[in-house]
Amino acid sequence: MTVTFDPGLLASFVPAGPVPLGLRIVVQDFLVDEAELLDSRRFDEWLAQFTDDTEYRVPVRITRRLGNPDVVDDIFHFDENKASLGLRVRRLGTNVAWAEDPPSFTRRFVTNVKVAWGERDNEFAVRSYLLLYRSRGDRGTHDLLSGERQDLLRLEDDRLRIARRRVVLDQATLGTKNLAIFL
């Protein structure tokens, strides 16, 4: 599933002020389609949504007293680039991906999408909330992860692509036994 972008839609707007509704809808559709790719385990198509210079980070959140930062940007659950994401995608297609055998059933809910102009004319700064439901096996156990995603989307070859993703999870302690899924 590829969201194509009509370059004429962008050409008629100057990157200042609020992003017009039509562009916001295109970005929101892109994020919903991305969630569908992940939930249906179409990882190769999902990986194609990233730029070659992408950064994909999930920093660790810790519990601290008021007035101190609670997100540590030096320690990560994930600190990936496109090559390392590609290795993870390829590994999921083998019989050595024990953390995902049997595969998880997932459902991603992307909400509260805010779109702003990026620093370049072909970029958008996007903030969204993610709620991820995950179940594995027949024991009836599940994980529920929530957080905020901060994306930089870039228009390349008339397609939106993810250039940067930072996911700040709401949990300081993750209750999941493994985190072998993508956020």
C-alpha positions as MATLAB code, in Angstrom:
seq = 'MTVTFDPGLLASFVPAGPVPLGLRIVVQDFLVDEAELLDSRRFDEWLAQFTDDTEYRVPVRITRRLGNPDVVDDIFHFDENKASLGLRVRRLGTNVAWAEDPPSFTRRFVTNVKVAWGERDNEFAVRSYLLLYRSRGDRGTHDLLSGERQDLLRLEDDRLRIARRRVVLDQATLGTKNLAIFL';
ca = [
       0.000    0.000    0.000;
       1.639    3.213   -1.134;
       0.229    6.637   -0.554;
       1.124    8.685   -3.599;
       1.420   12.392   -3.266;
       0.138   14.898   -5.776;
       2.996   17.422   -6.083;
       0.488   20.015   -7.287;
      -1.102   19.884   -3.851;
       2.134   21.112   -2.303;
       3.003   23.571   -5.064;
      -0.059   25.693   -4.392;
       0.884   26.282   -0.744;
       3.655   28.262    0.855;
       5.207   26.486    3.851;
       4.038   29.006    6.422;
       1.166   28.997    8.835;
      -0.974   25.940    9.383;
      -0.691   22.987    7.025;
      -3.820   22.904    4.813;
      -6.456   20.271    5.435;
      -5.751   18.369    2.202;
      -2.098   17.881    3.142;
      -2.997   16.880    6.694;
      -5.378   14.223    5.357;
      -2.665   12.823    3.067;
      -0.279   12.583    6.050;
      -2.912   10.979    8.275;
      -3.771    8.441    5.554;
      -0.060    7.658    5.226;
       0.193    6.868    8.960;
      -2.976    4.737    8.933;
      -1.738    2.804    5.893;
       1.631    2.300    7.604;
      -0.121    0.821   10.668;
      -2.031   -1.542    8.387;
       1.197   -2.716    6.752;
       2.648   -3.565   10.156;
      -0.510   -5.222   11.490;
      -0.732   -7.420    8.393;
       2.999   -8.286    8.685;
       3.912   -6.766    5.319;
       7.309   -5.719    6.620;
       9.103   -5.343    3.282;
       6.469   -2.869    2.102;
       6.700   -1.098    5.464;
      10.486   -0.806    5.188;
      10.101    0.783    1.736;
       8.320    3.678    3.486;
      11.650    4.855    5.001;
      14.308    7.111    3.496;
      17.827    5.746    3.085;
      19.118    8.112    5.804;
      16.375    7.318    8.298;
      16.731    7.327   12.075;
      14.337    5.203   14.141;
      14.681    5.689   17.893;
      12.762    4.678   20.986;
      14.431    6.294   24.007;
      14.083    4.933   27.511;
      11.702    6.697   29.853;
      12.498    6.731   33.556;
      10.662    7.866   36.651;
      12.147   11.045   38.112;
      11.112   13.774   40.477;
       9.366   16.862   39.127;
      11.556   19.277   37.228;
      13.856   16.597   35.810;
      13.602   15.125   32.314;
      11.972   11.699   32.256;
      13.171   10.641   28.796;
      16.795    9.598   28.385;
      18.000   10.310   24.858;
      21.290    8.479   25.492;
      19.735    5.066   26.189;
      17.359    3.457   23.715;
      15.082    0.463   23.389;
      15.750    0.907   19.660;
      18.374    3.026   17.893;
      18.086    1.967   14.274;
      18.852    3.075   10.739;
      17.463    1.686    7.502;
      20.109   -1.044    7.292;
      19.444   -2.328   10.815;
      15.676   -2.142   10.271;
      16.236   -4.203    7.115;
      18.151   -6.830    9.089;
      15.297   -7.086   11.585;
      12.735   -7.382    8.771;
      14.760  -10.137    7.072;
      15.212  -11.978   10.362;
      11.437  -12.029   10.911;
      11.185  -14.096    7.729;
      13.465  -16.831    9.107;
      13.061  -19.593   11.669;
      15.468  -17.922   14.119;
      13.173  -15.059   15.082;
      12.176  -16.889   18.279;
      10.680  -13.785   19.895;
       8.104  -13.684   17.089;
       7.448  -17.414   16.680;
       4.521  -17.741   16.850;
       3.955  -14.275   15.397;
       2.260  -11.599   17.445;
      -1.219  -10.418   16.593;
      -1.127   -6.638   16.663;
      -3.487   -3.747   16.240;
      -2.142   -0.214   16.023;
      -4.319    2.823   16.631;
      -2.866    6.104   15.377;
      -4.613    9.210   16.705;
      -4.174   12.883   17.580;
      -2.206   13.550   14.400;
      -0.665   17.032   14.272;
       1.125   18.140   11.112;
       3.463   21.122   10.784;
       5.800   22.278    8.071;
       9.318   20.852    8.307;
      12.545   22.798    8.000;
      12.683   22.046    4.254;
       9.928   22.603    1.714;
       9.529   18.849    1.129;
       9.293   17.864    4.813;
       6.572   17.662    7.438;
       6.988   17.447   11.203;
       4.287   15.077   12.462;
       3.285   14.196   15.993;
       0.838   11.370   16.654;
      -0.258    9.116   19.460;
       0.065    5.371   19.149;
      -1.823    2.687   21.026;
      -0.542   -0.801   20.274;
      -2.380   -3.953   21.311;
      -0.340   -7.147   21.004;
      -1.222  -10.736   21.819;
       0.844  -13.874   21.393;
       0.036  -17.531   21.672;
      -3.024  -19.147   23.167;
      -2.612  -18.125   26.806;
      -4.746  -15.014   26.554;
      -1.909  -12.706   27.556;
      -1.483   -9.376   25.864;
       0.587   -6.205   25.909;
      -0.708   -2.692   25.647;
       1.818   -0.019   24.702;
       1.023    3.652   24.298;
       3.170    6.568   23.367;
       3.844    9.570   21.221;
       5.509    9.304   17.830;
       7.471   12.248   16.475;
       8.056   11.780   12.765;
       9.775   13.733   10.075;
       8.106   12.833    6.787;
       9.863   13.718    3.561;
       8.471   13.903    0.050;
      10.715   11.838   -2.266;
       9.760   10.810   -5.793;
       6.168   11.971   -5.210;
       5.882    9.666   -2.168;
       5.903   10.409    1.520;
       8.638    8.577    3.394;
       9.701    8.451    7.020;
      13.037   10.218    7.491;
      13.033   10.261   11.316;
      10.934    8.521   13.930;
      11.190    9.009   17.676;
       8.733    7.053   19.808;
       8.367    8.065   23.452;
       6.526    5.304   25.263;
       4.322    6.217   28.213;
       5.655    3.376   30.336;
       8.856    3.664   32.349;
       8.809   -0.109   32.839;
       7.698   -2.205   29.909;
       5.600   -5.186   30.937;
       6.227   -7.095   27.720;
       8.533  -10.107   27.739;
      10.154   -8.941   24.516;
       9.965   -5.975   22.215;
      10.506   -7.614   18.841;
       7.811   -5.603   17.075;
       7.946   -2.232   15.355;
       6.244    0.826   16.827;
];
